[in-house]
XYZ file of C-alpha atoms in Angstrom:
607
model
C 26.516 -2.450 52.825
C 29.295 -1.441 50.901
C 27.446 -0.815 47.776
C 25.278 1.662 49.540
C 27.590 3.620 50.953
C 29.240 4.124 47.473
C 25.548 4.869 46.321
C 24.760 7.361 49.266
C 28.080 9.225 47.789
C 28.258 9.407 44.418
C 24.562 10.716 44.883
C 25.330 13.383 47.310
C 28.882 14.283 44.939
C 26.454 14.794 42.153
C 23.829 16.604 43.974
C 26.354 18.728 45.038
C 27.396 19.701 41.493
C 23.394 19.685 40.664
C 23.544 22.594 43.219
C 25.823 25.194 41.868
C 23.747 24.735 38.428
C 20.255 24.730 40.590
C 21.066 27.628 42.854
C 22.244 29.655 39.272
C 19.111 28.975 38.028
C 17.502 29.752 41.060
C 19.330 33.238 41.355
C 18.141 34.274 37.948
C 14.508 33.337 37.913
C 13.840 35.307 41.605
C 15.250 38.564 39.919
C 14.246 38.135 36.141
C 11.652 35.692 36.438
C 13.189 33.758 33.649
C 14.066 30.347 33.167
C 18.011 30.309 31.507
C 17.999 27.728 28.628
C 21.638 29.071 27.817
C 22.769 28.095 31.692
C 23.974 24.518 30.381
C 26.102 25.771 27.663
C 28.251 28.553 30.528
C 28.449 24.940 32.276
C 29.823 23.448 28.434
C 31.813 26.798 28.299
C 33.036 26.107 32.286
C 34.569 22.678 31.397
C 36.438 23.378 28.092
C 38.065 26.743 30.202
C 39.694 24.596 32.383
C 40.333 22.143 29.915
C 42.392 24.156 27.999
C 43.819 25.884 31.558
C 44.958 22.465 32.620
C 46.514 21.117 29.143
C 48.401 24.328 27.631
C 49.199 26.080 30.547
C 49.604 23.652 33.311
C 47.725 25.512 36.179
C 47.726 24.197 39.597
C 43.547 22.932 40.039
C 43.281 26.340 42.305
C 44.292 28.963 39.791
C 42.191 26.525 37.130
C 39.222 26.961 39.182
C 39.765 30.550 39.485
C 40.685 30.879 36.034
C 36.842 29.239 35.260
C 35.542 31.579 37.500
C 36.231 34.586 36.527
C 35.517 33.799 32.451
C 32.369 32.361 32.818
C 31.528 34.886 35.102
C 32.152 37.614 31.857
C 29.778 35.152 30.018
C 27.267 35.646 32.453
C 27.809 39.204 32.801
C 27.285 39.462 28.407
C 24.248 37.279 28.190
C 22.524 39.615 30.332
C 23.846 42.429 28.772
C 23.911 42.145 24.858
C 20.921 39.192 24.916
C 18.930 39.295 27.215
C 18.557 43.764 28.496
C 17.379 44.636 25.075
C 14.195 42.789 25.993
C 13.105 43.939 29.168
C 9.146 44.781 28.301
C 8.648 42.376 26.145
C 6.774 39.620 26.674
C 7.952 36.508 29.148
C 8.515 34.348 26.087
C 10.918 36.378 24.367
C 13.656 36.420 26.555
C 13.343 32.186 27.669
C 13.716 31.783 23.402
C 16.095 34.084 23.301
C 18.243 31.974 26.061
C 17.400 29.069 23.429
C 19.361 31.163 21.086
C 22.086 31.775 22.958
C 22.722 28.661 23.832
C 22.868 27.359 19.915
C 25.165 30.621 19.461
C 27.811 29.118 22.534
C 27.225 25.520 21.809
C 28.613 26.172 18.533
C 31.027 28.453 19.048
C 32.753 25.557 21.254
C 32.203 23.075 18.709
C 33.878 25.386 16.318
C 37.211 26.185 18.672
C 37.614 23.189 20.336
C 36.318 20.438 17.709
C 33.068 18.099 18.453
C 35.280 15.350 19.924
C 34.989 14.439 23.837
C 38.445 15.328 25.960
C 39.322 13.846 28.890
C 39.615 16.333 31.364
C 42.686 15.464 33.770
C 42.978 15.516 37.477
C 45.991 15.856 39.718
C 44.543 15.122 42.802
C 45.848 12.854 45.078
C 44.315 9.299 44.316
C 43.621 8.081 47.773
C 40.082 7.130 49.399
C 39.527 7.084 53.275
C 37.711 3.879 53.996
C 33.709 4.289 55.395
C 31.653 1.913 56.686
C 32.906 -0.388 53.895
C 32.416 2.447 51.459
C 35.155 4.948 50.182
C 35.678 8.532 49.774
C 38.408 9.759 47.667
C 40.169 13.337 47.460
C 37.774 15.009 44.409
C 34.797 13.810 46.527
C 35.403 16.432 49.371
C 36.497 18.772 47.278
C 33.222 18.613 45.384
C 31.392 18.722 48.808
C 33.648 21.452 49.635
C 33.053 23.659 46.763
C 29.469 23.051 47.408
C 28.916 24.231 50.935
C 31.294 26.966 50.938
C 29.854 28.042 47.800
C 26.496 27.788 49.738
C 28.120 29.639 52.617
C 29.632 32.868 50.625
C 26.050 33.102 48.727
C 24.377 32.629 52.324
C 26.690 35.726 53.568
C 26.289 37.949 50.110
C 22.645 37.419 50.013
C 22.526 38.261 54.123
C 25.098 41.078 55.159
C 26.131 42.787 51.785
C 23.950 46.017 50.538
C 24.036 44.602 46.752
C 22.676 41.140 48.555
C 19.776 43.287 49.885
C 19.358 44.662 46.911
C 19.122 41.480 45.043
C 16.718 40.220 47.624
C 15.024 43.440 47.068
C 14.354 42.965 43.123
C 13.561 39.074 43.545
C 11.021 40.154 46.445
C 9.289 43.306 44.202
C 10.940 44.300 40.609
C 9.044 47.282 40.366
C 9.193 48.020 44.104
C 13.001 48.067 44.447
C 13.266 50.093 40.942
C 10.945 53.098 42.387
C 12.834 52.926 45.770
C 16.517 53.831 43.849
C 17.435 50.031 43.100
C 19.785 49.846 39.980
C 17.718 46.828 38.939
C 20.427 46.133 36.251
C 23.373 46.249 38.261
C 21.255 43.446 39.969
C 20.862 41.944 37.021
C 24.325 41.485 35.771
C 25.433 40.821 39.328
C 23.467 38.074 39.634
C 24.211 36.448 36.040
C 27.861 36.894 36.786
C 27.635 34.793 40.101
C 25.069 32.160 38.514
C 27.496 32.043 35.740
C 30.245 31.570 37.943
C 28.872 28.840 39.754
C 27.751 26.637 36.728
C 31.138 26.941 35.010
C 32.927 25.590 37.876
C 30.403 22.794 37.972
C 31.266 21.849 34.253
C 34.652 21.834 35.584
C 34.034 19.552 38.526
C 31.810 17.377 36.214
C 34.265 16.995 33.472
C 36.906 16.155 36.412
C 34.454 13.110 37.800
C 34.111 11.404 34.956
C 37.283 12.627 33.183
C 35.186 13.359 29.964
C 33.324 16.514 28.419
C 31.889 16.714 25.363
C 30.134 20.151 23.867
C 26.401 18.136 23.856
C 26.577 17.827 27.468
C 24.799 21.394 27.930
C 21.431 20.573 27.294
C 21.257 17.810 29.665
C 23.193 19.782 32.218
C 20.195 22.338 32.204
C 17.789 20.224 32.664
C 19.233 18.408 35.638
C 19.179 21.910 37.119
C 15.812 22.918 36.286
C 14.601 19.583 38.275
C 16.615 20.355 41.214
C 15.012 23.574 41.380
C 11.693 22.272 40.536
C 12.281 19.737 43.431
C 13.245 22.521 45.428
C 10.638 25.617 44.781
C 11.205 27.750 41.710
C 13.459 30.798 42.585
C 14.387 29.162 46.253
C 17.940 29.249 46.895
C 17.676 26.838 49.731
C 15.473 24.911 48.021
C 17.298 24.698 45.007
C 20.404 23.126 47.367
C 17.925 20.227 48.725
C 16.300 19.669 45.732
C 19.809 19.055 43.990
C 20.771 16.349 47.246
C 17.411 14.427 46.250
C 17.920 14.335 42.720
C 21.232 13.151 43.234
C 20.521 10.258 45.612
C 17.039 9.612 43.707
C 19.761 9.112 40.452
C 22.259 6.904 42.804
C 19.557 4.586 44.361
C 17.655 4.292 40.403
C 20.940 2.802 39.239
C 21.822 1.051 41.753
C 18.038 -0.651 41.549
C 17.733 -0.905 37.907
C 20.486 0.300 35.769
C 22.454 3.216 34.289
C 19.389 4.206 31.709
C 16.873 4.367 33.821
C 18.945 7.608 35.949
C 17.347 9.961 33.429
C 13.744 8.720 33.950
C 14.113 8.892 37.561
C 14.671 12.710 36.901
C 12.166 13.667 34.699
C 8.677 11.338 36.339
C 10.038 13.162 39.702
C 10.137 16.538 37.566
C 6.475 16.087 36.791
C 5.088 14.502 40.168
C 6.324 17.447 41.796
C 4.775 20.167 39.127
C 1.318 18.039 38.980
C 0.967 17.688 42.744
C 3.852 20.077 44.349
C 4.248 22.811 41.428
C 5.883 25.607 44.123
C 8.769 22.721 45.451
C 8.769 21.729 48.672
C 10.752 25.048 50.015
C 7.935 27.575 47.529
C 5.091 27.482 49.330
C 1.458 26.372 48.922
C 0.300 29.955 48.313
C 2.599 31.086 45.740
C 0.862 33.032 43.018
C 0.283 31.561 39.577
C 2.614 32.392 36.429
C 0.646 34.838 33.914
C 0.772 33.203 30.446
C 3.513 32.615 28.374
C 2.299 32.939 25.119
C -1.069 35.083 25.459
C 0.929 38.239 25.818
C 3.250 37.539 22.302
C 1.046 39.019 20.277
C 2.647 42.112 18.344
C 1.043 45.091 18.088
C 0.787 44.556 13.954
C -1.537 43.446 11.540
C -0.916 39.991 10.076
C -0.456 39.973 6.662
C -2.864 38.445 4.904
C -3.195 36.892 1.685
C -5.893 36.519 -0.969
C -7.209 33.244 -1.492
C -6.183 33.143 -5.132
C -2.279 33.889 -4.162
C -2.527 31.516 -1.720
C -4.427 28.662 -4.362
C -1.759 30.601 -6.868
C 1.267 28.995 -4.617
C -0.181 25.738 -3.780
C -1.077 24.982 -7.594
C 3.217 26.303 -7.858
C 4.162 23.720 -5.540
C 2.490 20.819 -6.734
C 3.698 21.682 -10.092
C 7.531 22.623 -9.254
C 8.502 18.459 -10.260
C 7.292 19.090 -13.368
C 9.796 22.011 -13.829
C 12.589 21.158 -11.229
C 13.092 17.745 -10.267
C 16.245 17.783 -9.368
C 16.170 15.316 -6.377
C 18.219 17.084 -3.612
C 16.108 20.318 -4.432
C 12.719 17.767 -3.762
C 14.710 16.009 -0.980
C 14.986 19.368 0.830
C 10.953 21.091 0.203
C 9.900 17.450 1.234
C 11.764 18.102 4.739
C 9.876 21.569 5.138
C 6.659 19.664 3.951
C 7.166 17.712 7.099
C 8.663 20.107 9.292
C 5.158 22.065 8.350
C 3.426 19.188 9.559
C 5.082 19.513 13.396
C 4.477 23.574 12.604
C 1.025 23.587 11.747
C 0.040 21.047 14.875
C 2.191 23.521 16.964
C 0.651 26.613 16.213
C -2.337 25.361 16.948
C -1.671 24.730 20.528
C 1.064 27.372 21.329
C -0.294 30.279 19.024
C -3.754 29.704 19.186
C -4.346 28.016 22.557
C -1.758 29.657 24.550
C -0.397 26.064 25.600
C 3.523 26.829 25.057
C 4.978 23.198 24.286
C 9.078 21.973 24.651
C 8.460 18.705 24.220
C 6.509 18.111 20.799
C 9.543 15.784 19.394
C 7.865 13.408 22.028
C 4.647 13.241 19.478
C 6.961 12.763 16.724
C 8.370 9.930 18.582
C 5.049 8.354 19.543
C 4.037 8.843 15.744
C 7.532 7.392 14.279
C 7.311 4.112 16.600
C 3.392 3.315 16.384
C 3.431 3.524 12.621
C 6.649 1.607 12.514
C 5.595 -1.192 14.279
C 1.988 -2.008 12.902
C 4.143 -2.430 9.842
C 7.407 -4.216 11.171
C 5.651 -6.562 13.553
C 1.655 -7.023 12.078
C 2.575 -6.350 8.481
C 0.293 -3.596 8.284
C 0.266 -1.695 4.949
C 1.308 2.060 5.699
C -1.722 3.493 3.987
C -3.374 2.286 6.613
C -0.396 2.365 9.798
C 0.338 6.466 9.036
C -3.411 7.928 9.633
C -3.323 4.894 12.429
C -0.720 6.313 14.039
C -1.871 9.808 13.864
C -5.090 9.318 16.217
C -2.122 6.763 18.381
C -0.547 9.866 18.471
C -3.735 12.560 19.066
C -4.717 10.264 22.491
C -1.856 9.118 23.776
C -0.395 12.801 23.611
C -3.636 14.420 25.071
C -3.475 11.808 28.008
C 0.048 12.594 28.837
C -0.189 15.833 28.786
C -3.733 16.144 30.091
C -2.685 16.802 33.712
C -0.458 20.210 32.755
C -3.139 21.414 31.554
C -3.615 23.352 34.850
C 0.163 24.596 34.925
C 0.981 28.167 33.882
C 3.724 29.988 32.555
C 7.293 28.519 32.951
C 5.237 25.470 34.981
C 3.414 24.192 31.887
C 6.891 25.044 29.569
C 8.690 22.771 31.961
C 6.542 20.118 32.012
C 5.894 19.625 28.354
C 9.549 19.658 28.100
C 10.380 16.977 30.730
C 7.620 15.147 29.631
C 9.169 14.589 25.573
C 12.007 13.640 27.623
C 9.838 10.939 29.749
C 8.324 9.831 25.634
C 11.950 9.078 25.046
C 13.093 7.065 27.957
C 10.455 4.732 27.839
C 11.125 3.952 24.231
C 14.323 3.369 25.266
C 13.715 1.486 28.262
C 11.247 -0.571 27.028
C 12.577 -2.875 24.832
C 10.288 -5.848 24.566
C 8.322 -3.472 22.704
C 10.848 -0.823 20.890
C 13.753 -2.817 21.281
C 15.889 0.141 23.199
C 18.449 1.323 21.980
C 18.997 -0.781 19.145
C 15.544 1.109 17.729
C 13.478 -0.619 14.795
C 14.941 -1.286 11.702
C 13.688 -2.594 8.629
C 10.639 0.005 8.306
C 9.194 -0.996 5.148
C 9.115 2.513 2.562
C 5.228 4.387 2.006
C 2.854 2.709 0.022
C -0.712 3.849 -1.041
C -2.697 0.518 -1.707
C -0.075 -1.669 -2.430
C 2.242 0.829 -4.738
C 5.564 1.255 -3.268
C 6.149 4.731 -3.162
C 10.154 5.501 -3.876
C 10.589 8.503 -6.280
C 11.567 11.601 -4.818
C 8.423 13.720 -6.762
C 6.123 11.262 -5.730
C 7.426 11.055 -2.156
C 7.099 15.104 -2.363
C 3.332 14.885 -3.779
C 2.560 12.931 -1.171
C 3.931 15.165 1.498
C 3.269 18.143 0.171
C -0.917 17.101 -0.526
C -1.051 16.297 3.296
C 0.391 19.554 4.434
C -2.882 21.261 2.091
C -5.187 18.916 4.130
C -4.146 19.788 7.338
C -4.134 23.828 6.601
C -7.298 23.390 5.056
C -8.866 21.891 8.442
C -6.774 24.092 10.413
C -7.806 27.085 8.796
C -12.106 26.152 8.788
C -10.939 25.552 12.937
C -9.717 28.691 13.350
C -12.480 30.854 12.208
C -15.207 28.321 13.615
C -16.215 29.073 17.090
C -13.923 26.753 18.274
C -10.631 28.446 17.142
C -12.322 31.654 18.363
C -12.892 29.980 21.874
C -9.103 29.411 21.950
C -7.906 32.454 21.183
C -10.318 33.682 23.900
C -8.419 31.219 26.648
C -4.911 32.363 25.293
C -5.843 35.727 25.637
C -7.028 35.714 28.657
C -8.348 32.150 30.561
C -9.721 33.540 33.749
C -12.370 35.157 32.075
C -12.520 32.326 29.113
C -13.445 30.665 32.691
C -16.034 33.040 34.044
C -17.703 32.995 31.082
C -18.055 29.217 31.656
C -16.077 27.709 28.945
C -14.072 24.706 30.496
C -10.589 25.448 29.656
C -8.926 21.274 29.975
C -11.726 20.369 27.277
C -11.083 22.685 24.952
C -7.171 22.423 25.552
C -7.394 18.554 25.193
C -8.793 19.150 21.484
C -6.748 21.565 20.772
C -3.541 18.963 21.736
C -5.973 16.115 20.017
C -5.760 17.782 16.503
C -2.128 19.251 16.921
C -1.135 15.474 17.978
C -2.989 14.313 14.920
C -0.471 16.167 12.484
C 2.528 15.342 14.678
C 1.766 11.868 14.750
C 1.033 11.729 10.911
C 4.952 13.893 9.931
C 6.478 11.159 12.789
C 5.191 8.102 11.079
C 6.020 9.122 6.984
C 9.471 10.504 8.670
C 9.905 6.866 10.205
C 8.916 5.270 6.558
C 11.047 7.568 4.782
C 14.263 7.122 7.617
C 13.785 2.943 6.808
C 15.224 3.461 10.734
C 14.480 5.120 14.007
C 15.875 5.381 17.785
C 14.687 7.234 20.725
C 17.241 9.857 19.640
C 16.113 10.356 16.204
C 13.375 12.560 17.511
C 15.519 14.874 20.299
C 14.372 17.901 22.356
C 16.334 20.087 19.749
C 13.708 19.112 16.923
C 11.162 20.967 19.683
C 12.624 24.080 20.172
C 13.547 24.461 16.629
C 9.449 23.390 15.831
C 8.500 26.052 18.259
C 11.354 28.179 16.337
C 9.253 27.504 13.138
C 6.179 28.980 14.808
C 7.133 32.512 15.949
C 9.596 32.595 12.555
C 5.922 32.415 10.713
C 3.494 33.895 13.358
C 1.737 32.466 16.597
C -1.349 31.001 15.404
C -0.809 31.473 11.903
C -1.530 28.881 9.119
C 0.066 30.563 6.197
C 2.739 31.599 8.756
C 4.053 28.304 10.123
C 4.520 26.598 6.781
C 6.764 29.722 5.578
C 8.898 29.306 8.898
C 9.503 25.559 8.188
C 10.175 26.494 4.703
C 12.874 28.762 5.929
C 14.566 26.841 8.529
C 14.327 23.586 7.063
C 15.782 25.583 4.210
C 18.319 27.543 5.940
C 21.252 24.381 6.847
C 20.537 23.549 2.911
C 21.309 27.197 2.277
C 24.994 27.048 4.222
C 25.839 23.950 3.419
C 28.723 24.785 1.847
C 29.755 26.263 5.618
C 28.611 23.607 7.478
C 30.358 24.153 11.169
C 28.811 27.569 10.727
C 25.029 26.234 10.317
C 23.699 26.276 13.599
C 25.687 29.439 15.042
C 23.951 30.698 11.835
C 20.552 29.969 12.699
C 20.917 30.675 16.952
C 21.788 34.499 15.753
C 18.781 34.786 13.406
C 16.764 33.763 15.909
C 18.228 35.909 18.463
C 17.772 38.938 15.989
C 13.806 37.894 14.814
C 13.330 37.827 18.481
C 14.768 40.709 18.802
C 13.422 42.642 15.685
C 10.305 40.690 14.486
C 8.669 39.339 17.454
C 5.758 39.141 15.184
C 7.187 36.388 12.987
C 7.233 36.849 9.472
C 3.255 36.963 8.431
C 2.305 38.079 11.797
C 0.164 36.710 14.764
C -3.437 35.715 14.488
């Protein structure tokens, strides 16, 4: 009984912390129709500002919380004013990608200022506990509960009984009508981002105090937990976000009690997928809520793509094959080999997102499936790599399509969240399925690449093999895009309602797009596993998915040559700034923001 009470208290405490994150996300989505991926970065900033105030200024807790509240509110206003307001009127995917770029910048700034080392966040609350039915509640538990309840009450009063609150509700209900009635929508957006970011910063401070641990890498998981809680309650619904957060906290806590801590996040993301499939509007969203428009269909910029003559493409391909004969430096060849592996991933994604209009934030999961498939076939069954690599592509194609198939009926932000969750679930299944995947230990001793008994070690040979696969995938994809199949995919991307009215079976064509794309991603993951000789569940994380999507945007959505170019640029960019390694991600985030702002059609244009 005492354990049950302790797990219940822990679940409610964590749920209250999630609520501060989820409420902020709900407010932002309500007025901006935007999933803010930078929200977790503000959460991290709040934790570190609190740590600095306590450590260097020796401020008491109320003053520390006030400092965090004000500082994070200012950060939120800056995000809205500098990063997102210039994108008003752009396609819906543009501000979403901008928040990803902002999160890269903020996370890297935190790491540069405070270092990447984890820190302990001291807690000066009295060390006493109240016994309740065999369990106990501490002072920090009561503080977190009080902050959660107090924030909810103040937010209710603000939204219901203040003039600015009326403006926020009006903007959330109908932005265009509010604008016509004289509501200053920009001021509303700025206020909402300030409130949401302040609550997120307080959440980061409380989490740091509760676990006595903070680090710069905690932002992404925080964003995901806030999104899960929001989906459970109803996206954009503030009361629903609170209820969803408490339910998520309890489910995670009870799940840990039953199966252990490694299953904690798995419960969250499986729950997210179930809600998206069977109750996409959440507990409080209502069953008749309108579906969102597709994210990628409107991202086709009003400019013609840059088309290179066929002879120029073949000349560049020949030069790429001849390059190792002229420049044989292993470092250069390794860098370009990484670019070819990234190009395989980008090609697979541009077919799904750029051509079929199915945005995917979980593409790293396909890499992981391919890597583990080939690695386990070679290690456990002694199968030759020339056979396991295409087999890994086929396994990834089939399994990836099967996993994503239930989400094909989703649209807008829900498909983005679903694919992100599926990618996380793949990683967590790999972590927990120890009998097959070796769990956290990973797979070691993966044999090198070989073709009919000839092992491929030399940088030149690896380079040529990867380049040949990229060229083959590009030729196949080009043929697909110029066929009836490619034209049908573009019709689905541009207007799936019109496509359905012409008798096109959307699920069938989307499944075929994922099957073709999944093959390329699986091959890329398999080759990577044999080059690394060791993989685990963290080898292909969610940031890989975001980088892949950025490659597609950089090159031009649906553009085969653009996908390869985007991969080369983004694989080479970190090497270009290797001398200032600590600034690489910061520079990358800034480049991404500039790209979205000034060149949304990409370097080669969209198709």
